[in-house]
Tab-separated table of C-alpha atoms and ligand atoms in Angstrom:
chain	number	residue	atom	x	y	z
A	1	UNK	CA	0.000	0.000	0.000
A	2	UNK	CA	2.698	2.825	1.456
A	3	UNK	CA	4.559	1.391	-1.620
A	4	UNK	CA	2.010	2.057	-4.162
A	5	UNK	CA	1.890	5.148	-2.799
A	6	UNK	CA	5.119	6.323	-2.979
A	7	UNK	CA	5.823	4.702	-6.318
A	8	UNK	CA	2.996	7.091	-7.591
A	9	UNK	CA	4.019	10.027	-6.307
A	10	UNK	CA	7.675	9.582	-7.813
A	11	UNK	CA	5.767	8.773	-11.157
A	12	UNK	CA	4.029	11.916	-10.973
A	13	UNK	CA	7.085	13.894	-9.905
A	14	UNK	CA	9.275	12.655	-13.272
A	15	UNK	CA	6.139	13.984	-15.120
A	16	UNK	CA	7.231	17.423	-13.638
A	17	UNK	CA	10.262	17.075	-14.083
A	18	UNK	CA	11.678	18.754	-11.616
A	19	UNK	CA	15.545	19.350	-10.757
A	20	UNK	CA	16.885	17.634	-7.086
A	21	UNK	CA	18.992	21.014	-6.974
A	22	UNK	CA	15.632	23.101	-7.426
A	23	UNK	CA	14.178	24.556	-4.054
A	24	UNK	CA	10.807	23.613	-3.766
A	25	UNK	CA	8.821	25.705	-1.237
A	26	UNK	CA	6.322	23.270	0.655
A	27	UNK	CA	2.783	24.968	1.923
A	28	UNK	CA	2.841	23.403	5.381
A	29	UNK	CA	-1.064	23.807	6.248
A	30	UNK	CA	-0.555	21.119	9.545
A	31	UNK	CA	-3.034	19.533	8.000
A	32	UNK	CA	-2.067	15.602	6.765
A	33	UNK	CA	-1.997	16.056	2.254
A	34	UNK	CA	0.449	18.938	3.051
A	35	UNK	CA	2.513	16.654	5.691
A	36	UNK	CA	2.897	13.830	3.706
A	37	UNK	CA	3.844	15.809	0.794
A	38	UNK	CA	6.827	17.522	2.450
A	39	UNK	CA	7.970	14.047	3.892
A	40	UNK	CA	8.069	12.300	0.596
A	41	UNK	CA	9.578	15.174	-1.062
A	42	UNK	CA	12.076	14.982	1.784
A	43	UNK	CA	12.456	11.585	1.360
A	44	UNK	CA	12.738	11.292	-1.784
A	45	UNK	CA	15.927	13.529	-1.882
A	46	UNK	CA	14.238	17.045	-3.033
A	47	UNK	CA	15.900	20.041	-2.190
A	48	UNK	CA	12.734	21.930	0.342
A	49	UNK	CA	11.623	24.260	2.826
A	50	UNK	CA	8.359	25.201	4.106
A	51	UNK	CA	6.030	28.005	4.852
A	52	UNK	CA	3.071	28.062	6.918
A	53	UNK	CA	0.886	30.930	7.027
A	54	UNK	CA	-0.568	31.637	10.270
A	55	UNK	CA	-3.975	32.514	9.634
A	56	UNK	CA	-5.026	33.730	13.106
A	57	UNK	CA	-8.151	31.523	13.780
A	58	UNK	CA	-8.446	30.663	17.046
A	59	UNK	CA	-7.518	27.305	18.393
A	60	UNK	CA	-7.557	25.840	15.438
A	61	UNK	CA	-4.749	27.890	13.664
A	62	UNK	CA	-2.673	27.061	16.731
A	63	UNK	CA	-3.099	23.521	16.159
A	64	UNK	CA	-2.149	23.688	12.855
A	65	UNK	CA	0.651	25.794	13.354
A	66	UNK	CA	2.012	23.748	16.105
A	67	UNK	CA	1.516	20.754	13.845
A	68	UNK	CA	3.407	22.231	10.757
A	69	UNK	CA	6.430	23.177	13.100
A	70	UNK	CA	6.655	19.504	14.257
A	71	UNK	CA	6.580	17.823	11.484
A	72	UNK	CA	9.271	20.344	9.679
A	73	UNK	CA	11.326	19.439	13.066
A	74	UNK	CA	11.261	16.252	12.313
A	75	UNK	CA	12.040	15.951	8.658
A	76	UNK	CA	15.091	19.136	9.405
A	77	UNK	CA	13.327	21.420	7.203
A	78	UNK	CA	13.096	24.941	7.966
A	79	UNK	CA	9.988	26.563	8.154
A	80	UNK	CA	8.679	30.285	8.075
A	81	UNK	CA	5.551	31.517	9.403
A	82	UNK	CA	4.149	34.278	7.491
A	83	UNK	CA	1.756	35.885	10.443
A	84	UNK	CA	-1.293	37.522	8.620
A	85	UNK	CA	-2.290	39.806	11.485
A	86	UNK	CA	1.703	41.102	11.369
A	87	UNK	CA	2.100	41.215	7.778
A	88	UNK	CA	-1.822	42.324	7.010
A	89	UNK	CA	-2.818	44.083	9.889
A	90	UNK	CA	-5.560	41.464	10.028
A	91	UNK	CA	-6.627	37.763	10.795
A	92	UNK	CA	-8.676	35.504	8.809
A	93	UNK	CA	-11.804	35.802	10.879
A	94	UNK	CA	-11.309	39.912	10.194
A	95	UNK	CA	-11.266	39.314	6.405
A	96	UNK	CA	-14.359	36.926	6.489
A	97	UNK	CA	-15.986	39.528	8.394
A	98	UNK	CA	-15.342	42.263	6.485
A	99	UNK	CA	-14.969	41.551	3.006
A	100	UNK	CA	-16.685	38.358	3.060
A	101	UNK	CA	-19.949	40.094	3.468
A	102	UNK	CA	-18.950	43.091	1.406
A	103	UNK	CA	-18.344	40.876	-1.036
A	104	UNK	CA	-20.724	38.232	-0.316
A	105	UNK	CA	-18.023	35.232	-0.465
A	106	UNK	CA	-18.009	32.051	1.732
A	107	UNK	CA	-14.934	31.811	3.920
A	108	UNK	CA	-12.907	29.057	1.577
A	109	UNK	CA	-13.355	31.445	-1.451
A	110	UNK	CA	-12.064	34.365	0.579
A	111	UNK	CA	-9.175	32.165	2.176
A	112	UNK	CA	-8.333	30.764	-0.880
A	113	UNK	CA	-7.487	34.089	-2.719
A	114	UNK	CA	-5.626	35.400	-0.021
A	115	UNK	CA	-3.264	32.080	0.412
A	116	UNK	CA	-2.383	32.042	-3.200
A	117	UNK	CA	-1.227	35.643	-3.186
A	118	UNK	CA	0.752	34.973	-0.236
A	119	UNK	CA	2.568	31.967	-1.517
A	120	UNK	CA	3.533	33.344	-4.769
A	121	UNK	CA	4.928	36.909	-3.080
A	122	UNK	CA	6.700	34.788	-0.318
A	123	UNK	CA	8.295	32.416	-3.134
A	124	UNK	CA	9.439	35.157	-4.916
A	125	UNK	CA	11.018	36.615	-1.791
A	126	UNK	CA	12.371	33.074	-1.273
A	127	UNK	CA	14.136	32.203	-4.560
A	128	UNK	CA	12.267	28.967	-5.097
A	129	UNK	CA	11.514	27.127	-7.982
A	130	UNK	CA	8.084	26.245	-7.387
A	131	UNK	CA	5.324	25.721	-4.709
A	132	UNK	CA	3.954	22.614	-3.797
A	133	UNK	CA	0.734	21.705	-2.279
A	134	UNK	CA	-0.971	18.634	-0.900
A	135	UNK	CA	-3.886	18.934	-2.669
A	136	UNK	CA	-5.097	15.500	-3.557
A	137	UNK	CA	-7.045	13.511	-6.143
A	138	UNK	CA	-10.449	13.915	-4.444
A	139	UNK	CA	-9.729	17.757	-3.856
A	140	UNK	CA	-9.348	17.775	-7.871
A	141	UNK	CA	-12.056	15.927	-8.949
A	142	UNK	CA	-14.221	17.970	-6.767
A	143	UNK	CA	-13.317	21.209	-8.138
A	144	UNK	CA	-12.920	19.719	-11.658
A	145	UNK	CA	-16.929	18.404	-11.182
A	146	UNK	CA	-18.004	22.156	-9.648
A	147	UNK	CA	-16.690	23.746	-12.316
A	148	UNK	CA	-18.795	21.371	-14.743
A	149	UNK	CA	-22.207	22.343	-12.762
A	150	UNK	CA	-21.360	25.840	-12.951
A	151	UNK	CA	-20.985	25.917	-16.333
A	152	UNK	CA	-16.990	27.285	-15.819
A	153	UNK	CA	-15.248	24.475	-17.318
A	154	UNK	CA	-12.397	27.365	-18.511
A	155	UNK	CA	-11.271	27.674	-14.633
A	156	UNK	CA	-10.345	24.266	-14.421
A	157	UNK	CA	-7.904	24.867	-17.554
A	158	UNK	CA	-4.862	25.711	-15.699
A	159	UNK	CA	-5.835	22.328	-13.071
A	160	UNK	CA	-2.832	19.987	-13.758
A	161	UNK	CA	-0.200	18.388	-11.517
A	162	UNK	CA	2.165	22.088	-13.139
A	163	UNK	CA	0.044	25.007	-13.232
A	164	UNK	CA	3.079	27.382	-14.521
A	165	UNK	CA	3.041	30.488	-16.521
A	166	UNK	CA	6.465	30.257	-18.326
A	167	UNK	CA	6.339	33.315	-19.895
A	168	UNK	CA	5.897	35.344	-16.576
A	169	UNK	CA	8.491	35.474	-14.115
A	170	UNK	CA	6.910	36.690	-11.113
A	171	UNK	CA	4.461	33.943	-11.044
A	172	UNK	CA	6.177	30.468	-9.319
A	173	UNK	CA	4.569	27.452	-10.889
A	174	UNK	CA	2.386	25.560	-8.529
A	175	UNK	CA	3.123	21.603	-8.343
A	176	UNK	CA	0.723	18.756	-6.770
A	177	UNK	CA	3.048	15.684	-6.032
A	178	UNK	CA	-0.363	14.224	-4.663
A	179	UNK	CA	-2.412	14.695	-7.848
A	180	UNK	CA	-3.526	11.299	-8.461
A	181	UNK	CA	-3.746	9.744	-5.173
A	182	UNK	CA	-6.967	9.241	-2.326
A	183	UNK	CA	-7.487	11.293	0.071
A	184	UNK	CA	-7.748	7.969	1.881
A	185	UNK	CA	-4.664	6.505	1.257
A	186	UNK	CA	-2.734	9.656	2.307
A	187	UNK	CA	-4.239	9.971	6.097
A	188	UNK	CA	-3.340	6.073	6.113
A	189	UNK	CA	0.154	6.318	5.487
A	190	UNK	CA	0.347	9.810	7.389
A	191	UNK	CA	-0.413	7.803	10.219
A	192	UNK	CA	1.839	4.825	9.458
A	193	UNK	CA	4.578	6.785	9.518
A	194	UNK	CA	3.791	8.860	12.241
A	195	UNK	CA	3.998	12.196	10.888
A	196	UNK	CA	2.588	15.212	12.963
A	197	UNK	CA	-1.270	15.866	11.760
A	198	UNK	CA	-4.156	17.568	12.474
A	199	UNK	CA	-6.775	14.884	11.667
A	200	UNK	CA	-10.138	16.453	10.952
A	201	UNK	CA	-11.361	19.398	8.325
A	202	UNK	CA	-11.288	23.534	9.206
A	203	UNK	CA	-14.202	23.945	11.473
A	204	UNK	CA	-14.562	27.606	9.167
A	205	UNK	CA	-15.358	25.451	6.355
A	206	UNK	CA	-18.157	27.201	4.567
A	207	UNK	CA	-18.304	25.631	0.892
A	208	UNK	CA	-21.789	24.340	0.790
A	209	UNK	CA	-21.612	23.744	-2.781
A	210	UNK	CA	-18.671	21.522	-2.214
A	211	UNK	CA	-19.427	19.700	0.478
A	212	UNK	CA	-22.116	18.556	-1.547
A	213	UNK	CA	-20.535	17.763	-4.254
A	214	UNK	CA	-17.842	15.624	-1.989
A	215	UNK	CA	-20.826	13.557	-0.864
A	216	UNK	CA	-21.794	12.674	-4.179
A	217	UNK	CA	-18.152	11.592	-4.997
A	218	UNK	CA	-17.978	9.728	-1.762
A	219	UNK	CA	-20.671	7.166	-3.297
A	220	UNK	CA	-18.474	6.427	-6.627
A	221	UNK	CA	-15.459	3.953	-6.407
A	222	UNK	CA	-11.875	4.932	-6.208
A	223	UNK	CA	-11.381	3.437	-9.975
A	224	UNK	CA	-14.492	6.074	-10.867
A	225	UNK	CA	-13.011	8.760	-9.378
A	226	UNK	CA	-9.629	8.295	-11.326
A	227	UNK	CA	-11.889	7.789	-14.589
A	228	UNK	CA	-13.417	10.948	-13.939
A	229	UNK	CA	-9.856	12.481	-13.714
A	230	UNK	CA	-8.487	10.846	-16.522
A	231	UNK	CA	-11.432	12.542	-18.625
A	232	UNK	CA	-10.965	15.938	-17.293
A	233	UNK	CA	-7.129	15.806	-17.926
A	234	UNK	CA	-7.852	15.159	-21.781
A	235	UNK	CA	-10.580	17.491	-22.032
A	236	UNK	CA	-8.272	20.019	-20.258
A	237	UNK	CA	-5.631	19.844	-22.542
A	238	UNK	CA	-7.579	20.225	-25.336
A	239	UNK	CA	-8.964	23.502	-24.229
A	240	UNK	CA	-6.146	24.934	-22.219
A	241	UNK	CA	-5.326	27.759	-23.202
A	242	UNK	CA	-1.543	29.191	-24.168
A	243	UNK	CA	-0.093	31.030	-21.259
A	244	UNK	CA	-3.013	33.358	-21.630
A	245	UNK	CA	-1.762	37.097	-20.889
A	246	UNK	CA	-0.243	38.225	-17.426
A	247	UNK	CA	0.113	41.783	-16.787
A	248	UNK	CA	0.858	43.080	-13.188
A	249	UNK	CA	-1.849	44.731	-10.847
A	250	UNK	CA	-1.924	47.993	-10.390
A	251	UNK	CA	-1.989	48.200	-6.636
A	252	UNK	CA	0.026	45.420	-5.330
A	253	UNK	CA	2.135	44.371	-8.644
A	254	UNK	CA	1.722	40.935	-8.628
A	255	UNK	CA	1.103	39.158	-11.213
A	256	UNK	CA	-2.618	38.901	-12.367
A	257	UNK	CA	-5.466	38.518	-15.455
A	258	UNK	CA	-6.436	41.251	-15.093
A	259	UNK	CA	-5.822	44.881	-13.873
A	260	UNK	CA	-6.323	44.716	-10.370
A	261	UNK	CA	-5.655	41.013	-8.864
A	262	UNK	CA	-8.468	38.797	-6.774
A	263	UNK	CA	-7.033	39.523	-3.930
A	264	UNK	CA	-6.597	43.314	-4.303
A	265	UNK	CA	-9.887	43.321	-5.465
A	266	UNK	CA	-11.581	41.523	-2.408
A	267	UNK	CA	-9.927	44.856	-0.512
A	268	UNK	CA	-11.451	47.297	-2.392
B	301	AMP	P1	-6.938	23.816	1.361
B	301	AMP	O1	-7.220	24.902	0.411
B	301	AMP	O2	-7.104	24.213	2.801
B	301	AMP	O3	-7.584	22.518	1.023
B	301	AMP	O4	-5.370	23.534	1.233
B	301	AMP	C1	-4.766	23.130	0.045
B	301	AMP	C2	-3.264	23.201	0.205
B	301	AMP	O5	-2.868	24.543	0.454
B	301	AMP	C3	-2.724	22.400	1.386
B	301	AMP	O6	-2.496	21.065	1.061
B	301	AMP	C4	-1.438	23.134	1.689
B	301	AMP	O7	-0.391	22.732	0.822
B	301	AMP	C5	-1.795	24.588	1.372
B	301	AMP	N1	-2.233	25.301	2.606
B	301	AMP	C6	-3.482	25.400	3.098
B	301	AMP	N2	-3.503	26.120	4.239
B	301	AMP	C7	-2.224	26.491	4.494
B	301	AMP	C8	-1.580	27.244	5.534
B	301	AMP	N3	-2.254	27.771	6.548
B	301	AMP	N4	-0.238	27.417	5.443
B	301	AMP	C9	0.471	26.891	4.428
B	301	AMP	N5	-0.089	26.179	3.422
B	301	AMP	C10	-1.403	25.983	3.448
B	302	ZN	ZN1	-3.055	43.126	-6.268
């Protein structure tokens, strides 16, 4: 089983091709996709350090943080914290509050802007290579399936186990070692090899939509799911679209689509 595993998760790492020299910067969440991501990266011989943004909610960002700095102990991999009440003069909860309702957005589409901005800026600052994520095959088949029921097939374009922009250098491509495996599997062999975890989803989690849409998936077999996947990756490449144009935001100058970035635009 761990075997299968890892031998996947190599598989999908030749795909990316990716250099052992290369630093990789890991987004330690503390949660268990992220942890096992940064251990087989480590152990696979991967050249990586980790961030882990510090979101400010509660007990449960403790948890997570506390989680994230064990775990990086462990495996001797350093590990910033980017604080968002130091660096943005706010905490999560503030920015659900405020521009959640302003901009009537549930608290994962909110969180989800802000984290991305962060990672790329903190990259940059960084010198990495790339940023890699635990997200996992059920996270992408979920998305993949929303976007079908909305009717925005185009945002799942850039979904791959490489989302990169290679004519932009201010945006770090984003890898997913864990691409093709189960949710499942990965809390299994996070706990076989005891690696630090917090078991258990955000208690924040507002994504009705989703959660729905996870139920459904949760009734289809694992060889289903991967079917499903298989599908959307040749679809996908069919429509993606040629490094469509980057051009910098006007208030923060990162790089965005379009003249103001999502996240500068949740501020305004
Ligand atoms: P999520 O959007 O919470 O499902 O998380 C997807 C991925 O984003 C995780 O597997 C992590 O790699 C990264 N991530 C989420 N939250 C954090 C965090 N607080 N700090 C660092 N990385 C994170
Ligand atoms: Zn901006």
């Amino acid at each position: 089983m761990s075997e299968q595993l890892e031998k996947k998760v190599m598989e999908t790492l030749k795909k990316i091709k990716l250099s052992k020299k290369d630093k990789i910067l890991v987004a330690v969440s503390g949660g268990g996709d992220s942890s096992v991501t940064a251990y087989l990266l480590k152990k696979f011989g991967y050249n990586i350090e980790g961030i882990h943004i510090n979101l400010g909610v509660g007990d449960y960002s403790k948890k997570c943080m506390n989680s994230a700095k064990k775990l990086c102990q462990q495996l001797g991999v350093k590990l910033p914290v980017y604080d968002l009440k130091k660096e943005q003069g706010k905490t999560m909860k503030d920015f659900w509050r405020e521009v959640g309702e302003k901009k009537k957005l549930n608290n994962c589409a909110v969180c989800g802007v802000m984290k991305k901005w962060i990672l790329n800026k903190e990259a940059r600052k960084l010198k990495v290579k790339s940023i890699a994520t635990g997200h996992n095959l059920d996270d992408e088949t979920e998305t993949f399936l929303l976007n079908v029921l909305k009717g925005s097939l185009g945002l799942s374009s850039k979904t791959g186990i490489i989302t990169k922009n290679t004519k932009d250098k201010k945006f770090i491509p984003r890898i997913k070692p864990l691409f093709y495996i189960h949710k499942k599997d990965i809390m299994a062999y996070a706990r076989k090899n005891k690696l630090d975890f917090v078991d258990g989803i955000c208690p924040y989690r507002e994504d009705s939509y989703r959660i729905e849409i996870r139920k459904f998936l949760s009734t289809l077999s694992n060889k289903e799911k991967e079917n499903l996947m298989k599908n959307a990756e040749h679809v996908l490449k069919k429509i993606k679209k040629e490094n469509s144009k980057i051009q910098y935001c006007q208030l923060c100058g990162e790089p965005s689509r379009k003249n103001i970035c999502k996240k500068c635009g949740l501020m305004r």
